[in-house]
PDB file of C-alpha atoms in Angstrom:
ATOM      1  CA  MET V   8     -39.938 161.203-137.925  1.00 84.00           C
ATOM      2  CA  SER V   9     -39.513 158.256-140.801  1.00 88.00           C
ATOM      3  CA  ARG V  10     -35.835 157.729-139.826  1.00 89.00           C
ATOM      4  CA  ALA V  11     -37.122 157.096-136.176  1.00 91.00           C
ATOM      5  CA  LEU V  12     -39.185 154.093-137.644  1.00 93.00           C
ATOM      6  CA  ALA V  13     -36.675 153.072-139.789  1.00 93.00           C
ATOM      7  CA  ILE V  14     -34.049 153.037-137.071  1.00 92.00           C
ATOM      8  CA  TRP V  15     -36.865 151.170-134.296  1.00 94.00           C
ATOM      9  CA  GLY V  16     -37.708 148.730-137.134  1.00 93.00           C
ATOM     10  CA  PHE V  17     -34.193 148.009-137.903  1.00 93.00           C
ATOM     11  CA  ILE V  18     -33.451 147.472-134.167  1.00 92.00           C
ATOM     12  CA  ALA V  19     -36.807 145.604-133.317  1.00 93.00           C
ATOM     13  CA  PHE V  20     -36.323 142.685-135.736  1.00 91.00           C
ATOM     14  CA  PRO V  21     -33.435 140.122-135.736  1.00 92.00           C
ATOM     15  CA  ILE V  22     -30.589 141.565-137.750  1.00 90.00           C
ATOM     16  CA  THR V  23     -30.103 139.946-140.835  1.00 94.00           C
ATOM     17  CA  ALA V  24     -27.815 140.889-144.020  1.00 95.00           C
ATOM     18  CA  PRO V  25     -31.419 141.366-146.134  1.00 94.00           C
ATOM     19  CA  SER V  26     -32.726 143.522-143.015  1.00 93.00           C
ATOM     20  CA  ALA V  27     -29.407 145.355-143.111  1.00 94.00           C
ATOM     21  CA  LEU V  28     -29.573 146.124-147.158  1.00 95.00           C
ATOM     22  CA  LEU V  29     -32.978 147.394-146.286  1.00 94.00           C
ATOM     23  CA  PHE V  30     -32.229 149.366-143.380  1.00 94.00           C
ATOM     24  CA  GLY V  31     -29.360 151.133-145.593  1.00 93.00           C
ATOM     25  CA  ALA V  32     -31.915 151.750-148.536  1.00 94.00           C
ATOM     26  CA  VAL V  33     -34.351 153.119-146.515  1.00 93.00           C
ATOM     27  CA  MET V  34     -31.789 155.633-144.678  1.00 90.00           C
ATOM     28  CA  GLY V  35     -30.476 156.444-148.208  1.00 89.00           C
ATOM     29  CA  LEU V  36     -33.639 157.445-149.268  1.00 89.00           C
ATOM     30  CA  LEU V  37     -34.031 159.201-146.339  1.00 87.00           C
ATOM     31  CA  TRP V  38     -30.713 161.594-146.009  1.00 80.00           C
ATOM     32  CA  LEU V  39     -31.325 164.534-147.799  1.00 78.00           C
ATOM     33  CA  SER V  40     -35.020 164.510-146.802  1.00 78.00           C
ATOM     34  CA  THR V  41     -34.558 167.530-145.103  1.00 80.00           C
ATOM     35  CA  ILE V  42     -32.808 170.155-147.280  1.00 84.00           C
ATOM     36  CA  ALA V  43     -35.738 171.053-149.796  1.00 86.00           C
ATOM     37  CA  PRO V  44     -38.692 171.481-147.035  1.00 85.00           C
ATOM     38  CA  THR V  45     -35.774 173.459-144.898  1.00 86.00           C
ATOM     39  CA  ASN V  46     -35.182 175.658-147.794  1.00 90.00           C
ATOM     40  CA  GLY V  47     -38.755 176.152-148.350  1.00 90.00           C
ATOM     41  CA  ILE V  48     -39.442 177.129-145.066  1.00 88.00           C
ATOM     42  CA  ILE V  49     -36.359 179.355-145.026  1.00 89.00           C
ATOM     43  CA  ALA V  50     -37.118 181.078-148.510  1.00 91.00           C
ATOM     44  CA  VAL V  51     -41.153 181.812-146.933  1.00 90.00           C
ATOM     45  CA  MET V  52     -39.918 183.177-143.492  1.00 88.00           C
ATOM     46  CA  PHE V  53     -37.070 185.055-144.360  1.00 88.00           C
ATOM     47  CA  GLY V  54     -37.064 185.740-148.462  1.00 87.00           C
ATOM     48  CA  THR V  55     -34.108 184.357-150.833  1.00 89.00           C
ATOM     49  CA  ARG V  56     -31.971 187.651-150.360  1.00 89.00           C
ATOM     50  CA  TRP V  57     -30.186 185.639-147.573  1.00 88.00           C
ATOM     51  CA  LEU V  58     -31.352 182.026-148.623  1.00 92.00           C
ATOM     52  CA  ALA V  59     -27.949 180.774-149.087  1.00 93.00           C
ATOM     53  CA  THR V  60     -26.724 182.328-145.832  1.00 94.00           C
ATOM     54  CA  LEU V  61     -29.297 181.224-143.538  1.00 93.00           C
ATOM     55  CA  SER V  62     -29.160 177.709-145.027  1.00 92.00           C
ATOM     56  CA  GLY V  63     -25.653 177.404-144.638  1.00 94.00           C
ATOM     57  CA  PHE V  64     -25.918 177.862-140.962  1.00 93.00           C
ATOM     58  CA  ALA V  65     -28.851 175.782-140.779  1.00 89.00           C
ATOM     59  CA  PHE V  66     -26.807 173.098-142.391  1.00 88.00           C
ATOM     60  CA  PHE V  67     -23.387 174.043-140.928  1.00 93.00           C
ATOM     61  CA  SER V  68     -25.621 173.240-137.835  1.00 90.00           C
ATOM     62  CA  HIS V  69     -26.719 170.129-138.568  1.00 86.00           C
ATOM     63  CA  GLN V  70     -23.245 168.662-139.755  1.00 90.00           C
ATOM     64  CA  VAL V  71     -21.603 169.375-136.358  1.00 93.00           C
ATOM     65  CA  GLY V  72     -24.203 167.509-134.832  1.00 88.00           C
ATOM     66  CA  GLY V  73     -24.258 164.559-137.239  1.00 87.00           C
ATOM     67  CA  PHE V  74     -20.081 164.403-135.942  1.00 93.00           C
ATOM     68  CA  LEU V  75     -21.129 164.650-132.401  1.00 92.00           C
ATOM     69  CA  GLY V  76     -23.277 161.935-132.566  1.00 88.00           C
ATOM     70  CA  VAL V  77     -20.748 159.446-133.999  1.00 91.00           C
ATOM     71  CA  TRP V  78     -18.046 160.571-131.917  1.00 94.00           C
ATOM     72  CA  LEU V  79     -20.274 160.336-129.061  1.00 93.00           C
ATOM     73  CA  GLY V  80     -21.785 157.152-130.275  1.00 92.00           C
ATOM     74  CA  GLY V  81     -18.100 155.880-130.460  1.00 94.00           C
ATOM     75  CA  VAL V  82     -17.132 156.791-126.871  1.00 95.00           C
ATOM     76  CA  VAL V  83     -20.376 155.184-125.589  1.00 94.00           C
ATOM     77  CA  PHE V  84     -19.727 152.063-127.487  1.00 95.00           C
ATOM     78  CA  GLU V  85     -16.261 152.507-125.648  1.00 95.00           C
ATOM     79  CA  ARG V  86     -17.690 152.826-122.571  1.00 95.00           C
ATOM     80  CA  THR V  87     -20.277 150.161-122.818  1.00 94.00           C
ATOM     81  CA  GLY V  88     -19.287 147.722-125.312  1.00 94.00           C
ATOM     82  CA  SER V  89     -23.020 148.318-127.034  1.00 92.00           C
ATOM     83  CA  TYR V  90     -24.511 150.728-129.674  1.00 90.00           C
ATOM     84  CA  ASP V  91     -27.967 149.848-127.944  1.00 91.00           C
ATOM     85  CA  SER V  92     -28.431 153.382-126.091  1.00 92.00           C
ATOM     86  CA  VAL V  93     -27.267 154.977-129.492  1.00 92.00           C
ATOM     87  CA  TRP V  94     -29.977 153.492-131.003  1.00 91.00           C
ATOM     88  CA  TYR V  95     -32.443 154.667-128.703  1.00 93.00           C
ATOM     89  CA  LEU V  96     -30.931 157.911-128.549  1.00 92.00           C
ATOM     90  CA  SER V  97     -31.337 158.147-132.061  1.00 90.00           C
ATOM     91  CA  ILE V  98     -35.045 157.306-132.239  1.00 93.00           C
ATOM     92  CA  LEU V  99     -35.578 159.650-129.459  1.00 94.00           C
ATOM     93  CA  PHE V 100     -33.892 162.909-131.196  1.00 90.00           C
ATOM     94  CA  GLY V 101     -35.890 161.702-134.478  1.00 88.00           C
ATOM     95  CA  LEU V 102     -39.061 161.744-132.309  1.00 92.00           C
ATOM     96  CA  LEU V 103     -38.179 165.280-130.536  1.00 93.00           C
ATOM     97  CA  SER V 104     -36.846 166.924-133.847  1.00 86.00           C
ATOM     98  CA  ALA V 105     -40.775 166.115-135.672  1.00 87.00           C
ATOM     99  CA  LEU V 106     -42.414 167.319-132.324  1.00 93.00           C
ATOM    100  CA  ILE V 107     -39.977 170.473-132.399  1.00 89.00           C
ATOM    101  CA  ASN V 108     -40.811 171.517-135.769  1.00 82.00           C
ATOM    102  CA  LEU V 109     -44.614 170.906-135.609  1.00 87.00           C
ATOM    103  CA  PRO V 110     -45.704 174.160-134.485  1.00 87.00           C
ATOM    104  CA  ILE V 111     -43.510 176.080-137.576  1.00 81.00           C
ATOM    105  CA  VAL V 112     -45.861 178.578-139.035  1.00 80.00           C
ATOM    106  CA  GLU V 113     -44.798 179.001-142.650  1.00 79.00           C
ATOM    107  CA  LYS V 114     -45.317 182.667-143.179  1.00 78.00           C
ATOM    108  CA  PRO V 115     -43.236 185.634-143.946  1.00 80.00           C
ATOM    109  CA  VAL V 116     -41.659 186.876-140.364  1.00 75.00           C
ATOM    110  CA  GLN V 117     -42.826 190.444-139.533  1.00 76.00           C
ATOM    111  CA  ARG V 118     -39.737 192.656-139.655  1.00 73.00           C
ATOM    112  CA  ALA V 119     -39.967 196.542-138.380  1.00 71.00           C
ATOM    113  CA  ALA V 120     -39.889 199.142-141.016  1.00 68.00           C
ATOM    114  CA  ALA V 121     -36.851 199.940-142.422  1.00 58.00           C
ATOM    115  CA  MET V 122     -35.738 203.689-141.021  1.00 57.00           C
ATOM    116  CA  ALA V 123     -35.111 206.383-143.256  1.00 55.00           C
TER     117      ALA V 123
END
């Protein structure tokens, strides 16, 4: 949500050198803001035995999404000559990500009893 607000603020006001520096600073502070909460939720829900593996899957998929976002942003710019739609999609995906995470219940996942 914070990233979406930062992007909205960046495109809502005139772009100047100070606004670009402020945007870069805010995004720099937020760029790792998901790692600790994600690892915490994984540890609570699934335990620590497979924490590294599950975190690896989560962040690998995040990197693939980041790659696709940048690459598709370039494709959109090549076709339209503008990054405007990419900025708006970034805001939309930031808000959708926040909404998708709201119903998460932070409690251990119930597993079937192990068979003897």
